[in-house]
């Protein structure tokens, strides 16, 4: 379960969120792995104050080694700060900042080469969903990653239908399961059965305390990448939804 805080927060607000997380009663690490992703400027603050079994992720990193790239943060810097995870290819970066599938694939490969673990995001827009090209779009995004990556051990795929992010619309559990299942079939055919079986595919898009259990019950939904709700106390409820899998 990942919490993507996006471009939100002040020091005071971040401290409040961290204290809520630190106080939360959640299942053990063998049931659920928790990662939170604050903005770059708060990474150190969160890392130094968050309970150790929760990990910290950056929301992005540069596509290669650092240098004359004003405003960018390199994978090497994240490693130097002891940040284990990074989110790459989020739809906001693809759509607003025009990051191409290939660029995202290069980023994922470089971050992995530096020892980071990656949450790699894929997902279609409403227009693409309505035209029936969901799988085509998601497969192309995944292929651009698969073309550059041979070892998937440190990759988590996040399926985030763009039309469900921050809109209050949620892919139904059946819709989420369908795409996750197709993605797993794609991995089986194009990487290896082992990668398909072991790669975690998590769902993102208006996940809340109210819908998380039903989503978590789906066989191919291996967790969540949570936006807005990760800034609220209900994030604890979403983490707890992992118990649905344990009991299954």
mmCIF file of C-alpha atoms in Angstrom:
data_model
loop_
_atom_site.group_PDB
_atom_site.id
_atom_site.type_symbol
_atom_site.label_atom_id
_atom_site.label_comp_id
_atom_site.label_asym_id
_atom_site.label_seq_id
_atom_site.Cartn_x
_atom_site.Cartn_y
_atom_site.Cartn_z
ATOM 1 C CA UNK A 1 0.000 0.000 0.000
ATOM 2 C CA UNK A 2 1.504 3.265 -1.151
ATOM 3 C CA UNK A 3 0.461 6.767 -0.170
ATOM 4 C CA UNK A 4 1.201 9.406 -2.819
ATOM 5 C CA UNK A 5 1.024 12.809 -1.122
ATOM 6 C CA UNK A 6 1.592 14.625 -4.427
ATOM 7 C CA UNK A 7 2.295 18.367 -4.176
ATOM 8 C CA UNK A 8 0.734 18.873 -0.745
ATOM 9 C CA UNK A 9 1.776 19.777 2.763
ATOM 10 C CA UNK A 10 3.602 22.128 5.088
ATOM 11 C CA UNK A 11 6.049 21.001 7.778
ATOM 12 C CA UNK A 12 3.237 21.206 10.331
ATOM 13 C CA UNK A 13 0.806 19.198 8.210
ATOM 14 C CA UNK A 14 3.448 16.591 7.431
ATOM 15 C CA UNK A 15 4.234 16.145 11.131
ATOM 16 C CA UNK A 16 0.509 15.625 11.793
ATOM 17 C CA UNK A 17 0.194 12.974 9.076
ATOM 18 C CA UNK A 18 3.308 11.193 10.374
ATOM 19 C CA UNK A 19 2.016 11.149 13.945
ATOM 20 C CA UNK A 20 -1.288 9.654 12.735
ATOM 21 C CA UNK A 21 0.634 6.965 10.838
ATOM 22 C CA UNK A 22 2.921 6.287 13.789
ATOM 23 C CA UNK A 23 -0.082 5.793 16.070
ATOM 24 C CA UNK A 24 -2.027 3.585 13.650
ATOM 25 C CA UNK A 25 -2.572 -0.074 14.428
ATOM 26 C CA UNK A 26 -1.796 -1.949 11.229
ATOM 27 C CA UNK A 27 -1.082 -5.544 10.217
ATOM 28 C CA UNK A 28 2.514 -6.755 10.359
ATOM 29 C CA UNK A 29 4.968 -6.341 7.493
ATOM 30 C CA UNK A 30 4.505 -9.912 6.315
ATOM 31 C CA UNK A 31 0.854 -9.008 5.606
ATOM 32 C CA UNK A 32 1.304 -5.522 4.165
ATOM 33 C CA UNK A 33 4.241 -3.411 3.019
ATOM 34 C CA UNK A 34 3.572 0.316 3.484
ATOM 35 C CA UNK A 35 5.291 3.091 1.548
ATOM 36 C CA UNK A 36 4.540 6.818 1.759
ATOM 37 C CA UNK A 37 5.633 9.355 -0.805
ATOM 38 C CA UNK A 38 5.981 12.942 0.405
ATOM 39 C CA UNK A 39 7.244 15.808 -1.769
ATOM 40 C CA UNK A 40 11.054 15.942 -2.152
ATOM 41 C CA UNK A 41 11.435 18.768 0.371
ATOM 42 C CA UNK A 42 9.861 16.662 3.147
ATOM 43 C CA UNK A 43 11.626 13.349 2.449
ATOM 44 C CA UNK A 44 14.187 13.758 5.234
ATOM 45 C CA UNK A 45 11.628 15.000 7.756
ATOM 46 C CA UNK A 46 9.362 12.023 7.078
ATOM 47 C CA UNK A 47 12.174 9.476 6.953
ATOM 48 C CA UNK A 48 13.571 10.633 10.299
ATOM 49 C CA UNK A 49 10.222 10.665 12.112
ATOM 50 C CA UNK A 50 8.163 7.851 10.556
ATOM 51 C CA UNK A 51 7.976 4.409 12.191
ATOM 52 C CA UNK A 52 10.745 2.271 10.677
ATOM 53 C CA UNK A 53 8.536 -0.451 9.224
ATOM 54 C CA UNK A 54 6.909 2.133 6.926
ATOM 55 C CA UNK A 55 9.145 3.044 4.007
ATOM 56 C CA UNK A 56 9.547 6.311 2.162
ATOM 57 C CA UNK A 57 9.350 6.859 -1.599
ATOM 58 C CA UNK A 58 10.190 9.826 -3.779
ATOM 59 C CA UNK A 59 7.519 10.888 -6.281
ATOM 60 C CA UNK A 60 9.899 11.045 -9.233
ATOM 61 C CA UNK A 61 13.574 11.107 -10.182
ATOM 62 C CA UNK A 62 15.753 12.117 -13.101
ATOM 63 C CA UNK A 63 16.238 9.776 -16.053
ATOM 64 C CA UNK A 64 20.019 9.428 -15.688
ATOM 65 C CA UNK A 65 22.966 10.528 -13.579
ATOM 66 C CA UNK A 66 22.783 14.020 -12.121
ATOM 67 C CA UNK A 67 24.490 17.033 -13.668
ATOM 68 C CA UNK A 68 23.283 20.198 -15.385
ATOM 69 C CA UNK A 69 19.573 19.422 -14.996
ATOM 70 C CA UNK A 70 18.098 22.335 -13.069
ATOM 71 C CA UNK A 71 15.225 21.400 -10.800
ATOM 72 C CA UNK A 72 15.719 17.639 -11.118
ATOM 73 C CA UNK A 73 16.582 15.110 -8.406
ATOM 74 C CA UNK A 74 18.714 12.105 -9.319
ATOM 75 C CA UNK A 75 18.374 8.478 -8.283
ATOM 76 C CA UNK A 76 21.857 8.737 -6.766
ATOM 77 C CA UNK A 77 20.686 11.529 -4.444
ATOM 78 C CA UNK A 78 17.741 9.447 -3.257
ATOM 79 C CA UNK A 79 20.028 6.493 -2.572
ATOM 80 C CA UNK A 80 22.400 8.826 -0.711
ATOM 81 C CA UNK A 81 19.498 9.945 1.519
ATOM 82 C CA UNK A 82 18.541 6.328 2.207
ATOM 83 C CA UNK A 83 15.237 6.587 0.338
ATOM 84 C CA UNK A 84 14.449 3.039 -0.902
ATOM 85 C CA UNK A 85 11.532 3.659 -3.299
ATOM 86 C CA UNK A 86 10.498 5.963 -6.143
ATOM 87 C CA UNK A 87 7.203 6.384 -8.026
ATOM 88 C CA UNK A 88 7.741 6.743 -11.787
ATOM 89 C CA UNK A 89 5.446 7.385 -14.738
ATOM 90 C CA UNK A 90 2.511 8.747 -12.771
ATOM 91 C CA UNK A 91 -0.250 9.877 -15.119
ATOM 92 C CA UNK A 92 0.118 13.476 -13.943
ATOM 93 C CA UNK A 93 3.694 13.443 -15.205
ATOM 94 C CA UNK A 94 2.766 11.645 -18.417
ATOM 95 C CA UNK A 95 -0.151 13.948 -19.237
ATOM 96 C CA UNK A 96 0.865 17.340 -17.820
ATOM 97 C CA UNK A 97 4.632 17.074 -18.315
ATOM 98 C CA UNK A 98 4.476 15.003 -21.501
ATOM 99 C CA UNK A 99 6.661 12.133 -20.284
ATOM 100 C CA UNK A 100 6.558 9.505 -23.027
ATOM 101 C CA UNK A 101 6.321 5.755 -22.508
ATOM 102 C CA UNK A 102 9.984 5.435 -23.572
ATOM 103 C CA UNK A 103 11.122 8.170 -21.205
ATOM 104 C CA UNK A 104 9.339 6.442 -18.333
ATOM 105 C CA UNK A 105 10.903 3.106 -19.348
ATOM 106 C CA UNK A 106 14.359 4.713 -19.287
ATOM 107 C CA UNK A 107 13.649 6.239 -15.873
ATOM 108 C CA UNK A 108 12.548 2.908 -14.418
ATOM 109 C CA UNK A 109 15.640 1.130 -15.753
ATOM 110 C CA UNK A 110 18.011 3.814 -14.458
ATOM 111 C CA UNK A 111 16.421 3.970 -10.992
ATOM 112 C CA UNK A 112 16.644 0.172 -10.710
ATOM 113 C CA UNK A 113 20.291 0.251 -11.836
ATOM 114 C CA UNK A 114 21.037 2.545 -8.890
ATOM 115 C CA UNK A 115 19.361 0.184 -6.414
ATOM 116 C CA UNK A 116 16.004 1.904 -5.989
ATOM 117 C CA UNK A 117 12.731 -0.017 -5.918
ATOM 118 C CA UNK A 118 10.169 1.367 -8.341
ATOM 119 C CA UNK A 119 6.401 1.798 -8.334
ATOM 120 C CA UNK A 120 5.785 2.149 -12.083
ATOM 121 C CA UNK A 121 2.413 3.613 -13.059
ATOM 122 C CA UNK A 122 0.283 2.772 -16.081
ATOM 123 C CA UNK A 123 -3.291 3.682 -16.975
ATOM 124 C CA UNK A 124 -5.674 4.975 -19.628
ATOM 125 C CA UNK A 125 -7.659 8.201 -20.002
ATOM 126 C CA UNK A 126 -11.472 8.310 -20.134
ATOM 127 C CA UNK A 127 -11.355 8.844 -23.905
ATOM 128 C CA UNK A 128 -9.136 5.763 -24.307
ATOM 129 C CA UNK A 129 -11.398 3.680 -22.074
ATOM 130 C CA UNK A 130 -14.508 4.745 -23.980
ATOM 131 C CA UNK A 131 -12.907 3.966 -27.341
ATOM 132 C CA UNK A 132 -12.132 0.437 -26.103
ATOM 133 C CA UNK A 133 -8.344 0.786 -26.177
ATOM 134 C CA UNK A 134 -7.620 0.371 -22.450
ATOM 135 C CA UNK A 135 -5.529 -2.784 -22.825
ATOM 136 C CA UNK A 136 -3.692 -1.494 -25.867
ATOM 137 C CA UNK A 137 -2.653 1.660 -23.986
ATOM 138 C CA UNK A 138 -1.700 -0.132 -20.773
ATOM 139 C CA UNK A 139 0.210 -2.828 -22.667
ATOM 140 C CA UNK A 140 2.191 -0.192 -24.610
ATOM 141 C CA UNK A 141 3.089 1.584 -21.355
ATOM 142 C CA UNK A 142 4.147 -1.711 -19.765
ATOM 143 C CA UNK A 143 6.082 -2.807 -22.856
ATOM 144 C CA UNK A 144 8.191 0.380 -22.745
ATOM 145 C CA UNK A 145 9.239 -0.669 -19.232
ATOM 146 C CA UNK A 146 9.697 -4.358 -20.121
ATOM 147 C CA UNK A 147 11.922 -3.373 -23.069
ATOM 148 C CA UNK A 148 14.436 -1.836 -20.643
ATOM 149 C CA UNK A 149 14.071 -4.029 -17.570
ATOM 150 C CA UNK A 150 15.126 -7.649 -17.222
ATOM 151 C CA UNK A 151 14.877 -8.103 -13.462
ATOM 152 C CA UNK A 152 11.397 -7.303 -12.132
ATOM 153 C CA UNK A 153 12.118 -8.197 -8.494
ATOM 154 C CA UNK A 154 12.110 -4.528 -7.404
ATOM 155 C CA UNK A 155 9.237 -3.341 -9.593
ATOM 156 C CA UNK A 156 5.642 -2.869 -8.479
ATOM 157 C CA UNK A 157 3.167 -2.036 -11.262
ATOM 158 C CA UNK A 158 0.451 0.465 -10.363
ATOM 159 C CA UNK A 159 -2.631 0.476 -12.578
ATOM 160 C CA UNK A 160 -4.247 3.889 -12.295
ATOM 161 C CA UNK A 161 -7.095 4.644 -14.680
ATOM 162 C CA UNK A 162 -6.647 8.384 -15.273
ATOM 163 C CA UNK A 163 -10.407 8.962 -15.267
ATOM 164 C CA UNK A 164 -10.558 7.688 -11.675
ATOM 165 C CA UNK A 165 -7.727 9.763 -10.170
ATOM 166 C CA UNK A 166 -9.022 12.495 -7.890
ATOM 167 C CA UNK A 167 -12.394 12.470 -9.656
ATOM 168 C CA UNK A 168 -14.277 10.471 -7.070
ATOM 169 C CA UNK A 169 -14.998 7.938 -9.833
ATOM 170 C CA UNK A 170 -13.547 4.552 -8.999
ATOM 171 C CA UNK A 171 -13.022 1.678 -11.365
ATOM 172 C CA UNK A 172 -15.437 -0.958 -10.129
ATOM 173 C CA UNK A 173 -13.731 -3.912 -8.457
ATOM 174 C CA UNK A 174 -14.635 -5.927 -11.586
ATOM 175 C CA UNK A 175 -13.048 -3.311 -13.896
ATOM 176 C CA UNK A 176 -9.900 -3.177 -11.774
ATOM 177 C CA UNK A 177 -9.668 -6.976 -11.627
ATOM 178 C CA UNK A 178 -10.137 -7.237 -15.401
ATOM 179 C CA UNK A 179 -7.218 -4.915 -16.222
ATOM 180 C CA UNK A 180 -4.975 -6.413 -13.518
ATOM 181 C CA UNK A 181 -5.694 -9.898 -14.836
ATOM 182 C CA UNK A 182 -4.968 -8.805 -18.434
ATOM 183 C CA UNK A 183 -1.745 -7.127 -17.297
ATOM 184 C CA UNK A 184 -0.673 -10.331 -15.606
ATOM 185 C CA UNK A 185 -1.416 -12.271 -18.791
ATOM 186 C CA UNK A 186 0.626 -9.709 -20.735
ATOM 187 C CA UNK A 187 3.569 -10.181 -18.352
ATOM 188 C CA UNK A 188 3.257 -13.951 -18.660
ATOM 189 C CA UNK A 189 3.386 -13.781 -22.461
ATOM 190 C CA UNK A 190 6.024 -11.054 -22.750
ATOM 191 C CA UNK A 191 8.353 -11.426 -19.761
ATOM 192 C CA UNK A 192 8.046 -14.772 -17.974
ATOM 193 C CA UNK A 193 5.501 -16.793 -15.996
ATOM 194 C CA UNK A 194 7.612 -16.166 -12.904
ATOM 195 C CA UNK A 195 7.526 -12.365 -13.344
ATOM 196 C CA UNK A 196 3.766 -12.553 -13.949
ATOM 197 C CA UNK A 197 3.233 -14.585 -10.782
ATOM 198 C CA UNK A 198 5.486 -12.544 -8.480
ATOM 199 C CA UNK A 199 5.072 -8.929 -9.657
ATOM 200 C CA UNK A 200 2.652 -7.027 -7.481
ATOM 201 C CA UNK A 201 0.033 -5.100 -9.455
ATOM 202 C CA UNK A 202 -1.602 -2.450 -7.299
ATOM 203 C CA UNK A 203 -4.639 -0.274 -8.020
ATOM 204 C CA UNK A 204 -4.861 3.508 -7.775
ATOM 205 C CA UNK A 205 -7.762 5.848 -8.433
ATOM 206 C CA UNK A 206 -9.995 7.310 -5.723
ATOM 207 C CA UNK A 207 -9.295 4.453 -3.288
ATOM 208 C CA UNK A 208 -10.955 5.183 0.055
ATOM 209 C CA UNK A 209 -11.763 3.598 3.385
ATOM 210 C CA UNK A 210 -15.212 2.855 1.962
ATOM 211 C CA UNK A 211 -14.192 0.885 -1.142
ATOM 212 C CA UNK A 212 -10.791 -0.585 -0.233
ATOM 213 C CA UNK A 213 -11.977 -3.940 1.158
ATOM 214 C CA UNK A 214 -14.053 -4.824 -1.866
ATOM 215 C CA UNK A 215 -11.174 -3.898 -4.186
ATOM 216 C CA UNK A 216 -8.635 -5.778 -2.049
ATOM 217 C CA UNK A 217 -10.725 -8.952 -2.277
ATOM 218 C CA UNK A 218 -10.076 -9.234 -6.032
ATOM 219 C CA UNK A 219 -7.501 -11.947 -6.785
ATOM 220 C CA UNK A 220 -5.209 -9.835 -8.995
ATOM 221 C CA UNK A 221 -5.357 -6.628 -6.941
ATOM 222 C CA UNK A 222 -2.197 -6.832 -4.836
ATOM 223 C CA UNK A 223 -2.516 -3.501 -3.060
ATOM 224 C CA UNK A 224 -3.152 0.187 -3.629
ATOM 225 C CA UNK A 225 -1.517 3.443 -4.585
ATOM 226 C CA UNK A 226 -3.564 6.016 -2.722
ATOM 227 C CA UNK A 227 -3.694 9.743 -3.449
ATOM 228 C CA UNK A 228 -6.006 12.056 -1.492
ATOM 229 C CA UNK A 229 -6.965 9.530 1.169
ATOM 230 C CA UNK A 230 -3.292 8.993 2.091
ATOM 231 C CA UNK A 231 -3.311 12.466 3.677
ATOM 232 C CA UNK A 232 -6.195 11.480 5.959
ATOM 233 C CA UNK A 233 -6.619 9.109 8.908
ATOM 234 C CA UNK A 234 -8.587 6.701 6.670
ATOM 235 C CA UNK A 235 -5.232 5.675 5.124
ATOM 236 C CA UNK A 236 -4.902 3.396 8.165
ATOM 237 C CA UNK A 237 -8.170 1.664 7.173
ATOM 238 C CA UNK A 238 -6.846 1.209 3.644
ATOM 239 C CA UNK A 239 -3.649 -0.375 4.995
ATOM 240 C CA UNK A 240 -5.792 -2.710 7.108
ATOM 241 C CA UNK A 241 -7.703 -3.832 3.998
ATOM 242 C CA UNK A 242 -4.668 -6.051 3.286
ATOM 243 C CA UNK A 243 -6.101 -8.442 5.882
ATOM 244 C CA UNK A 244 -8.755 -9.396 3.327
ATOM 245 C CA UNK A 245 -5.944 -11.178 1.436
ATOM 246 C CA UNK A 246 -4.549 -12.815 4.549
ATOM 247 C CA UNK A 247 -7.957 -14.278 5.395
ATOM 248 C CA UNK A 248 -8.675 -15.396 1.837
#
